[in-house]
Short mmCIF file of C-alpha atoms in Angstrom, two decimals:
data_model
loop_
_atom_site.label_atom_id
_atom_site.label_comp_id
_atom_site.label_asym_id
_atom_site.label_seq_id
_atom_site.Cartn_x
_atom_site.Cartn_y
_atom_site.Cartn_z
CA UNK A 195 124.20 8.51 201.85
CA UNK A 196 121.69 6.55 199.78
CA UNK A 197 118.10 6.99 200.92
CA UNK A 198 114.62 6.12 199.72
CA UNK A 199 111.70 8.53 200.10
CA UNK A 200 110.40 6.61 203.11
CA UNK A 201 113.59 6.75 205.17
CA UNK A 202 113.21 8.59 208.45
CA UNK A 203 116.18 10.88 208.91
CA UNK A 204 117.13 12.22 212.36
CA UNK A 205 118.88 15.58 212.19
CA UNK A 206 119.85 18.58 214.26
CA UNK A 207 117.67 21.61 213.61
CA UNK A 208 119.98 24.50 212.75
CA UNK A 209 117.73 27.37 213.76
CA UNK A 210 117.14 29.21 216.98
CA UNK A 211 116.94 25.88 218.83
CA UNK A 212 119.82 24.09 217.16
CA UNK A 213 120.18 21.53 219.94
CA UNK A 214 116.81 19.97 219.11
CA UNK A 215 116.78 16.69 217.27
CA UNK A 216 114.02 16.30 214.69
CA UNK A 217 112.99 13.39 212.49
CA UNK A 218 111.52 13.67 209.02
CA UNK A 219 111.10 11.55 205.92
CA UNK A 220 113.73 11.98 203.26
CA UNK A 221 111.05 12.95 200.72
CA UNK A 222 110.13 15.98 202.84
CA UNK A 223 113.77 16.90 203.44
CA UNK A 224 114.38 16.68 199.71
CA UNK A 225 111.39 18.96 199.03
CA UNK A 226 112.80 21.63 201.34
CA UNK A 227 116.26 21.17 199.86
CA UNK A 228 115.00 21.71 196.33
CA UNK A 229 112.74 24.63 197.30
CA UNK A 230 115.59 26.69 198.76
CA UNK A 231 117.31 28.91 196.21
CA UNK A 232 120.85 28.65 197.58
CA UNK A 233 121.84 26.49 200.51
CA UNK A 234 119.08 23.90 200.53
CA UNK A 235 118.16 21.87 203.60
CA UNK A 236 119.75 23.52 206.63
CA UNK A 237 119.63 20.67 209.12
CA UNK A 238 122.66 18.61 210.08
CA UNK A 239 122.44 14.84 209.68
CA UNK A 240 123.22 12.51 212.54
CA UNK A 241 126.57 10.87 211.87
CA UNK A 242 127.08 9.41 215.33
CA UNK A 243 125.18 7.25 217.78
CA UNK A 244 125.45 8.57 221.30
CA UNK A 245 124.17 6.23 223.96
CA UNK A 246 125.03 3.39 226.26
CA UNK A 247 125.65 0.77 223.61
CA UNK A 248 128.15 -2.00 224.11
CA UNK A 249 128.81 -5.63 224.96
CA UNK A 250 129.26 -7.64 228.14
CA UNK A 251 132.70 -6.22 228.76
CA UNK A 252 136.45 -6.94 228.57
CA UNK A 253 137.92 -8.40 231.81
CA UNK A 254 140.27 -5.44 232.35
CA UNK A 255 140.08 -2.45 234.67
CA UNK A 256 140.58 1.07 233.32
CA UNK A 257 144.37 1.20 233.71
CA UNK A 258 144.91 -2.31 232.39
CA UNK A 259 142.83 -1.37 229.36
CA UNK A 260 144.78 1.85 228.77
CA UNK A 261 148.12 0.02 228.98
CA UNK A 262 146.71 -2.58 226.60
CA UNK A 263 145.96 0.17 224.05
CA UNK A 264 149.52 1.51 224.45
CA UNK A 265 151.02 -1.95 223.95
CA UNK A 266 148.89 -2.56 220.88
CA UNK A 267 150.06 0.72 219.39
CA UNK A 268 153.82 0.72 220.11
CA UNK A 269 154.60 -2.63 221.69
CA UNK A 270 155.99 -5.90 220.44
CA UNK A 271 155.39 -9.19 222.21
CA UNK A 272 158.12 -11.71 222.74
CA UNK A 273 157.67 -15.26 221.59
CA UNK A 274 155.25 -17.36 223.61
CA UNK A 275 156.18 -17.08 227.26
CA UNK A 276 154.94 -16.18 230.70
CA UNK A 277 153.45 -12.84 231.75
CA UNK A 278 152.90 -11.53 228.19
CA UNK A 279 156.35 -9.93 228.06
CA UNK A 280 155.99 -6.83 225.85
CA UNK A 281 158.61 -4.30 224.79
CA UNK A 282 157.50 -0.73 224.14
CA UNK A 283 159.97 1.57 222.41
CA UNK A 284 159.01 5.26 222.14
CA UNK A 285 160.91 8.37 221.11
CA UNK A 286 158.36 11.05 221.90
CA UNK A 287 158.55 12.55 225.36
CA UNK A 288 154.75 12.71 225.68
CA UNK A 289 154.48 8.95 225.14
CA UNK A 290 157.19 8.26 227.69
CA UNK A 291 155.39 10.33 230.32
CA UNK A 292 152.04 8.81 229.37
CA UNK A 293 153.23 5.22 229.80
CA UNK A 294 154.85 5.95 233.15
CA UNK A 295 151.68 7.73 234.30
CA UNK A 296 149.39 4.83 233.32
CA UNK A 297 151.44 2.19 235.08
CA UNK A 298 151.83 4.36 238.16
CA UNK A 299 148.09 5.05 238.42
CA UNK A 300 147.18 1.41 237.87
CA UNK A 301 149.91 -0.08 240.04
CA UNK A 302 151.14 -2.04 237.03
CA UNK A 303 154.59 -3.45 236.40
CA UNK A 304 156.88 -1.20 234.34
CA UNK A 305 160.59 -1.79 233.82
CA UNK A 306 162.75 0.73 232.04
CA UNK A 307 165.68 -0.59 230.03
CA UNK A 308 168.70 1.48 228.99
CA UNK A 309 167.93 4.28 226.54
CA UNK A 310 169.54 3.94 223.11
CA UNK A 311 169.93 6.33 220.24
CA UNK A 312 169.12 6.22 216.54
CA UNK A 313 169.10 8.87 213.81
CA UNK A 314 165.87 7.31 212.59
CA UNK A 315 163.96 9.58 214.99
CA UNK A 316 163.97 13.37 215.18
CA UNK A 317 165.30 13.59 218.71
CA UNK A 318 167.62 10.60 218.19
CA UNK A 319 166.59 9.03 221.51
CA UNK A 320 164.57 5.89 222.10
CA UNK A 321 163.19 4.97 225.51
CA UNK A 322 162.75 1.25 226.04
CA UNK A 323 160.21 -0.23 228.50
CA UNK A 324 158.95 -3.65 229.46
CA UNK A 325 155.27 -4.03 230.38
CA UNK A 326 152.98 -7.04 230.89
CA UNK A 327 149.54 -6.43 229.31
CA UNK A 328 146.79 -8.82 230.36
CA UNK A 329 145.94 -9.67 226.74
CA UNK A 330 148.49 -10.96 224.28
CA UNK A 331 146.84 -9.11 221.42
CA UNK A 332 147.86 -6.46 218.86
CA UNK A 333 144.62 -6.01 216.90
CA UNK A 334 141.25 -4.55 217.90
CA UNK A 335 139.51 -7.81 217.16
CA UNK A 336 137.58 -10.53 218.96
CA UNK A 337 137.02 -9.62 222.60
CA UNK A 338 137.26 -5.87 221.94
CA UNK A 339 133.86 -5.96 220.25
CA UNK A 340 132.48 -7.00 223.66
CA UNK A 341 133.65 -3.74 225.27
CA UNK A 342 131.07 -1.92 227.38
CA UNK A 343 130.09 1.66 226.62
CA UNK A 344 132.41 2.89 229.39
CA UNK A 345 135.31 0.81 228.03
CA UNK A 346 134.74 2.13 224.53
CA UNK A 347 135.07 5.65 225.95
CA UNK A 348 138.38 4.71 227.53
CA UNK A 349 139.69 3.18 224.30
CA UNK A 350 138.69 6.21 222.18
CA UNK A 351 140.37 8.50 224.70
CA UNK A 352 143.56 6.44 224.98
CA UNK A 353 144.20 5.92 221.26
CA UNK A 354 144.52 9.71 220.95
CA UNK A 355 147.83 9.41 222.89
CA UNK A 356 149.31 6.68 220.70
CA UNK A 357 148.41 5.82 217.09
CA UNK A 358 146.92 9.27 216.56
CA UNK A 359 147.59 12.93 216.13
CA UNK A 360 145.38 15.89 216.95
CA UNK A 361 144.48 18.51 214.36
CA UNK A 362 142.93 21.73 215.62
CA UNK A 363 140.23 23.30 213.47
CA UNK A 364 138.95 26.84 213.89
CA UNK A 365 135.33 25.95 213.19
CA UNK A 366 134.79 22.31 214.01
CA UNK A 367 137.16 21.96 216.95
CA UNK A 368 139.82 19.29 217.41
CA UNK A 369 139.96 16.25 215.16
CA UNK A 370 141.83 13.13 216.26
CA UNK A 371 143.35 11.23 213.35
CA UNK A 372 143.85 7.58 214.18
CA UNK A 373 146.08 5.71 211.72
CA UNK A 374 146.53 2.00 211.09
CA UNK A 375 147.56 -0.30 208.28
CA UNK A 376 144.85 -2.73 209.37
CA UNK A 377 141.28 -2.21 208.18
CA UNK A 378 139.91 -4.21 211.12
CA UNK A 379 141.47 -1.74 213.57
CA UNK A 380 140.06 1.22 211.67
CA UNK A 381 136.62 -0.41 211.64
CA UNK A 382 136.67 -0.91 215.40
CA UNK A 383 137.87 2.61 216.22
CA UNK A 384 135.17 4.07 213.96
CA UNK A 385 132.58 1.93 215.74
CA UNK A 386 133.85 2.89 219.22
CA UNK A 387 133.98 6.59 218.34
CA UNK A 388 130.49 6.52 216.86
CA UNK A 389 129.01 4.83 219.93
CA UNK A 390 130.68 7.52 222.06
CA UNK A 391 128.82 10.21 220.12
CA UNK A 392 131.64 11.37 217.87
CA UNK A 393 131.63 11.72 214.12
CA UNK A 394 134.15 9.27 212.65
CA UNK A 395 135.02 8.70 208.99
CA UNK A 396 137.46 6.23 207.44
CA UNK A 397 139.78 7.28 204.63
CA UNK A 398 141.76 4.67 202.71
CA UNK A 399 145.25 5.67 201.51
CA UNK A 400 147.26 3.79 198.89
CA UNK A 401 149.61 6.57 197.83
CA UNK A 402 152.77 4.70 198.83
CA UNK A 403 151.63 1.44 197.28
CA UNK A 404 150.55 0.02 200.63
CA UNK A 405 147.11 0.22 202.13
CA UNK A 406 146.65 2.31 205.26
CA UNK A 407 143.60 3.74 206.95
CA UNK A 408 142.92 6.98 208.76
CA UNK A 409 139.93 7.42 211.06
CA UNK A 410 139.07 11.10 211.46
CA UNK A 411 137.34 11.43 214.84
CA UNK A 412 135.59 14.74 215.43
CA UNK A 413 133.20 16.24 217.91
CA UNK A 414 129.50 15.62 217.24
CA UNK A 415 129.30 17.91 214.22
CA UNK A 416 127.03 16.32 211.68
CA UNK A 417 127.20 17.23 208.03
CA UNK A 418 124.77 19.79 206.64
CA UNK A 419 122.95 19.12 203.40
CA UNK A 420 124.74 21.88 201.47
CA UNK A 421 128.29 22.81 200.56
CA UNK A 422 130.30 25.99 200.21
CA UNK A 423 129.31 26.39 196.57
CA UNK A 424 125.59 25.98 197.17
CA UNK A 425 123.22 23.04 197.30
CA UNK A 426 124.54 19.51 197.19
CA UNK A 427 123.51 17.80 193.96
CA UNK A 428 121.15 14.85 194.48
CA UNK A 429 121.59 11.88 192.19
CA UNK A 430 118.85 9.32 191.61
CA UNK A 431 120.15 5.75 191.53
CA UNK A 432 118.46 2.44 190.85
CA UNK A 433 118.84 -0.50 193.17
CA UNK A 434 120.78 -3.45 191.83
CA UNK A 435 117.73 -5.74 191.76
CA UNK A 436 114.93 -3.19 191.32
CA UNK A 437 113.62 -3.60 194.89
CA UNK A 438 113.67 -1.44 198.00
CA UNK A 439 114.18 -3.18 201.32
CA UNK A 440 112.69 -2.13 204.67
CA UNK A 441 114.28 -3.03 207.97
CA UNK A 442 112.56 -3.11 211.34
CA UNK A 443 114.59 -2.63 214.51
CA UNK A 444 113.57 -2.43 218.16
CA UNK A 445 114.75 1.20 218.38
CA UNK A 446 113.29 2.29 215.05
CA UNK A 447 116.74 3.43 213.88
CA UNK A 448 119.89 1.72 212.73
CA UNK A 449 123.42 2.57 211.66
CA UNK A 450 124.33 2.67 207.99
CA UNK A 451 127.91 2.81 206.80
CA UNK A 452 128.61 3.95 203.28
CA UNK A 453 131.96 4.95 201.77
CA UNK A 454 133.63 5.03 205.17
CA UNK A 455 130.96 7.24 206.76
CA UNK A 456 128.34 6.36 209.33
CA UNK A 457 124.78 7.67 209.39
CA UNK A 458 121.81 7.05 211.64
CA UNK A 459 118.61 6.39 209.75
CA UNK A 460 115.29 4.60 210.03
CA UNK A 461 112.63 3.03 207.92
CA UNK A 462 109.09 1.87 208.45
CA UNK A 463 106.03 0.85 206.49
CA UNK A 464 103.52 3.20 208.11
CA UNK A 465 102.63 5.00 204.85
CA UNK A 466 102.28 1.68 203.03
CA UNK A 467 100.00 0.31 205.75
CA UNK A 468 97.99 3.54 205.63
CA UNK A 469 97.37 2.99 201.93
CA UNK A 470 96.52 -0.67 202.46
CA UNK A 471 93.72 0.23 204.87
CA UNK A 472 91.63 1.69 202.02
CA UNK A 473 91.52 -1.75 200.39
CA UNK A 474 89.01 -2.89 203.01
CA UNK A 475 86.33 -0.95 201.15
CA UNK A 476 87.65 -1.16 197.57
CA UNK A 477 84.54 -3.14 196.48
CA UNK A 478 82.10 -0.47 197.68
CA UNK A 479 81.00 1.69 194.69
CA UNK A 480 80.08 4.51 197.09
CA UNK A 481 83.51 4.64 198.73
CA UNK A 482 85.07 8.11 198.35
CA UNK A 483 88.32 8.34 200.30
CA UNK A 484 91.27 10.72 200.52
CA UNK A 485 94.99 10.46 201.13
CA UNK A 486 96.34 13.80 202.34
CA UNK A 487 99.74 15.30 203.06
CA UNK A 488 100.73 18.86 203.79
CA UNK A 489 102.51 19.37 200.44
CA UNK A 490 101.28 18.13 197.07
CA UNK A 491 104.85 17.67 195.81
CA UNK A 492 105.41 14.95 198.42
CA UNK A 493 102.36 13.12 197.06
CA UNK A 494 102.87 13.28 193.30
CA UNK A 495 106.67 13.19 193.09
CA UNK A 496 108.29 10.15 191.54
CA UNK A 497 108.27 7.47 194.21
CA UNK A 498 105.81 9.50 196.31
CA UNK A 499 102.58 8.44 197.98
CA UNK A 500 100.48 8.48 194.79
CA UNK A 501 102.76 6.20 192.80
CA UNK A 502 103.26 3.91 195.76
CA UNK A 503 99.47 3.59 195.90
CA UNK A 504 99.25 2.86 192.16
CA UNK A 505 101.74 0.00 192.49
CA UNK A 506 99.95 -1.39 195.55
CA UNK A 507 96.38 -1.11 194.25
CA UNK A 508 97.25 -2.68 190.89
CA UNK A 509 98.20 -5.83 192.76
CA UNK A 510 94.66 -5.93 194.12
CA UNK A 511 92.86 -4.69 191.00
CA UNK A 512 94.87 -4.76 187.73
CA UNK A 513 92.17 -2.66 186.03
CA UNK A 514 92.33 0.43 188.23
CA UNK A 515 92.06 3.77 186.43
CA UNK A 516 94.90 6.18 187.20
CA UNK A 517 93.66 9.73 186.68
CA UNK A 518 96.72 11.95 186.91
CA UNK A 519 94.94 15.24 186.23
CA UNK A 520 92.48 14.61 189.06
CA UNK A 521 95.10 12.91 191.28
CA UNK A 522 92.71 10.04 191.74
CA UNK A 523 92.66 6.24 191.56
CA UNK A 524 89.38 4.53 190.61
CA UNK A 525 88.78 0.83 191.25
CA UNK A 526 86.72 -1.41 188.95
CA UNK A 527 83.91 -1.30 191.52
CA UNK A 528 83.71 2.49 191.23
CA UNK A 529 85.40 3.14 194.61
CA UNK A 530 87.60 6.23 194.42
CA UNK A 531 90.66 7.35 196.35
CA UNK A 532 91.79 10.94 195.82
CA UNK A 533 95.18 12.40 196.71
CA UNK A 534 95.34 15.97 197.95
CA UNK A 535 97.21 18.41 200.16
CA UNK A 536 96.45 20.73 203.07
CA UNK A 537 99.17 23.36 202.63
CA UNK A 538 97.69 25.95 205.00
CA UNK A 539 94.40 27.12 206.49
CA UNK A 540 93.34 28.59 203.15
CA UNK A 541 93.37 25.05 201.71
CA UNK A 542 90.26 24.27 203.79
CA UNK A 543 88.21 25.58 200.86
CA UNK A 544 89.25 22.50 198.87
CA UNK A 545 87.16 20.35 201.18
CA UNK A 546 84.17 22.66 201.54
CA UNK A 547 80.89 20.85 200.88
CA UNK A 548 82.38 17.50 199.88
CA UNK A 549 81.51 14.16 201.46
CA UNK A 550 84.37 11.84 202.36
CA UNK A 551 84.22 8.19 203.45
CA UNK A 552 87.66 7.89 205.08
CA UNK A 553 90.85 9.94 205.26
CA UNK A 554 94.46 8.87 205.56
CA UNK A 555 96.64 11.83 206.62
CA UNK A 556 100.30 10.90 206.13
CA UNK A 557 102.91 12.67 208.33
CA UNK A 558 100.28 14.51 210.36
CA UNK A 559 102.89 16.33 212.47
CA UNK A 560 103.49 18.50 209.41
CA UNK A 561 99.93 19.87 209.63
CA UNK A 562 99.98 23.47 210.87
CA UNK A 563 97.44 22.86 213.63
CA UNK A 564 94.83 20.42 214.86
CA UNK A 565 91.96 22.63 213.63
CA UNK A 566 92.78 21.43 210.13
CA UNK A 567 92.23 17.83 211.22
CA UNK A 568 88.96 18.62 212.93
CA UNK A 569 87.78 20.42 209.78
CA UNK A 570 88.52 17.28 207.80
CA UNK A 571 86.64 15.28 210.42
CA UNK A 572 83.55 17.37 209.72
CA UNK A 573 83.74 16.27 206.06
CA UNK A 574 83.35 12.57 206.97
CA UNK A 575 79.88 11.83 205.67
CA UNK A 576 79.03 9.61 202.74
CA UNK A 577 76.81 6.72 201.63
CA UNK A 578 79.62 4.20 201.88
CA UNK A 579 79.33 1.17 204.14
CA UNK A 580 82.36 1.88 206.30
CA UNK A 581 82.48 3.53 209.72
CA UNK A 582 83.82 6.99 208.93
CA UNK A 583 87.32 7.55 210.29
CA UNK A 584 90.65 9.30 209.95
CA UNK A 585 93.91 7.46 210.40
CA UNK A 586 97.13 9.41 210.65
CA UNK A 587 100.81 8.50 210.49
CA UNK A 588 103.71 10.43 211.95
CA UNK A 589 107.20 10.24 213.34
CA UNK A 590 107.92 11.27 216.96
CA UNK A 591 108.01 15.04 217.51
CA UNK A 592 107.67 16.21 221.10
CA UNK A 593 107.10 19.81 219.96
CA UNK A 594 104.06 18.94 217.83
CA UNK A 595 100.42 19.45 218.78
CA UNK A 596 100.00 15.74 218.06
CA UNK A 597 101.82 14.86 221.29
CA UNK A 598 98.79 15.46 223.52
CA UNK A 599 96.89 12.80 221.59
CA UNK A 600 99.71 10.30 222.13
CA UNK A 601 100.75 11.11 225.71
CA UNK A 602 98.49 8.54 227.40
CA UNK A 603 100.19 5.79 225.39
CA UNK A 604 103.68 6.77 226.60
CA UNK A 605 105.52 6.02 229.81
CA UNK A 606 104.97 8.98 232.20
CA UNK A 607 107.55 11.39 233.59
CA UNK A 608 109.63 9.76 236.31
CA UNK A 609 109.62 6.35 234.61
CA UNK A 610 113.00 5.11 233.37
CA UNK A 611 111.54 4.94 229.85
CA UNK A 612 109.65 8.23 230.09
CA UNK A 613 108.42 9.42 226.70
CA UNK A 614 108.65 6.02 225.02
CA UNK A 615 105.60 3.95 224.02
CA UNK A 616 104.20 1.72 226.75
CA UNK A 617 103.64 -1.71 225.11
CA UNK A 618 100.83 -2.44 227.59
CA UNK A 619 98.82 0.46 226.13
CA UNK A 620 99.72 0.01 222.47
CA UNK A 621 96.54 -0.44 220.42
CA UNK A 622 94.16 0.27 223.30
CA UNK A 623 90.93 2.10 222.35
CA UNK A 624 90.00 5.26 224.24
CA UNK A 625 87.15 7.73 223.74
CA UNK A 626 87.17 11.49 223.51
CA UNK A 627 84.78 14.42 223.31
CA UNK A 628 85.77 17.81 221.95
CA UNK A 629 83.77 20.61 223.52
CA UNK A 630 84.68 24.22 222.85
CA UNK A 631 88.09 23.15 221.55
CA UNK A 632 88.87 21.23 224.77
CA UNK A 633 89.38 17.46 224.83
CA UNK A 634 87.79 15.15 227.39
CA UNK A 635 89.02 11.55 227.56
CA UNK A 636 87.76 8.32 229.08
CA UNK A 637 88.07 4.55 228.75
CA UNK A 638 84.26 4.48 228.37
CA UNK A 639 81.99 6.19 225.84
CA UNK A 640 79.10 5.83 228.27
CA UNK A 641 81.00 7.76 230.94
CA UNK A 642 81.54 10.70 228.58
CA UNK A 643 77.88 10.76 227.60
CA UNK A 644 76.78 10.61 231.24
CA UNK A 645 79.25 13.29 232.35
CA UNK A 646 79.08 15.77 229.47
CA UNK A 647 75.91 14.87 227.57
CA UNK A 648 72.29 15.94 227.83
CA UNK A 649 70.70 13.94 230.67
CA UNK A 650 67.25 14.38 229.13
CA UNK A 651 68.19 12.54 225.93
CA UNK A 652 68.86 8.82 225.42
CA UNK A 653 72.42 7.81 224.58
CA UNK A 654 71.59 7.03 220.93
CA UNK A 655 69.63 10.24 220.25
CA UNK A 656 70.88 12.17 217.22
CA UNK A 657 71.30 15.32 219.33
CA UNK A 658 73.20 13.56 222.12
CA UNK A 659 76.96 14.05 222.35
CA UNK A 660 78.84 11.41 220.37
CA UNK A 661 82.22 10.29 221.76
CA UNK A 662 84.87 9.43 219.18
CA UNK A 663 86.91 6.26 219.50
CA UNK A 664 90.69 6.76 219.33
CA UNK A 665 93.51 4.27 219.04
CA UNK A 666 97.27 4.86 219.32
CA UNK A 667 99.57 2.43 217.52
CA UNK A 668 103.36 2.55 217.80
CA UNK A 669 105.79 0.56 215.75
#
């Protein structure tokens, strides 16, 4: 799988709660992979898309669809004629019983012709049937791509009885191997299997001088980022045109197929936008801002946040000074943006006594706790012209302390889209007070002052409580 640092990678956490799905940037996954002495990153990548995905449907009921799959696998249609006359010749007893079962359950026409014998097959016997599929079609093309999610499940199940064999594995469970000489059929079966939540890979075989394709369909068992001999080697490659491309989808994730394998991945520009925000005050000589992540390696690594900022800010000011030793970028105006980390609570000393104009905290869900953010908030004091603020980026993580800050912006429990962003609330400003570590929220700053403030002081008094404006943005 080819990934850029910004790619958001969904994976299964292989710890005590290995059913949990987490999302992280590839740069952070790579850091953990490199830091481990032996096995590297221990999560398991998503290699299937499980969900109700599909088209408007094929005009067949379940049994008609199953017989159609059987006819496409082992049938041959007569020349153009009425009723889609199709001959199915099978030698295996399991296929004979399967065909009779399908037609019986679906009330479909099935005529058995005299059995004949041939030494071409192991048992020497060939059973000959006549069926009448609704579609005169032998390839998984055209209308099959309109199959609903339920129909895709039926197709994936039924092909296991025909153009497939089952291989039992001690560790990973059963694998269905679907075989075809047509790439289009292999593509469709991989797609159908993936939508149904199964890992499916395509292997091309040319050993006999003719192309054939095998789709290995497994249970949802995503690949770990290590192999039996230790960590997987990571190779850095350059794009063909020198550019990286970002894609935006309504779900935030999309399917990528590379070398016959499917992965689920995502991309966004949240870090880039976070860096851009500093440019609002790049002409202020008193501007002293910070970009912070949990780990310094994620900031200064090749292609990391620092170098992305250098490339961006040079477009605005070609004469910026890049101070590697200080991890700082200085604009011609004298405005400075420093890049730093907040590894753990001990790192708070780095920010003791300093005055900061603004802070961009990238991937804030990686912060150990919210106390670290509130400590940074207390450092927001400078002579710059901006309104002091912190903006933070993150990927969804329902186990993070960040969730309580985002909950109001999500559909509530009981809603069909519970847990997803509510577009009606996206970008709305709210106000909060933090008293004794507890948060108090309101749509109105005045309400918070009236309810929790000192009634003997005017609202703008320096000793009066000061609500903080908060905005949640989801993209």
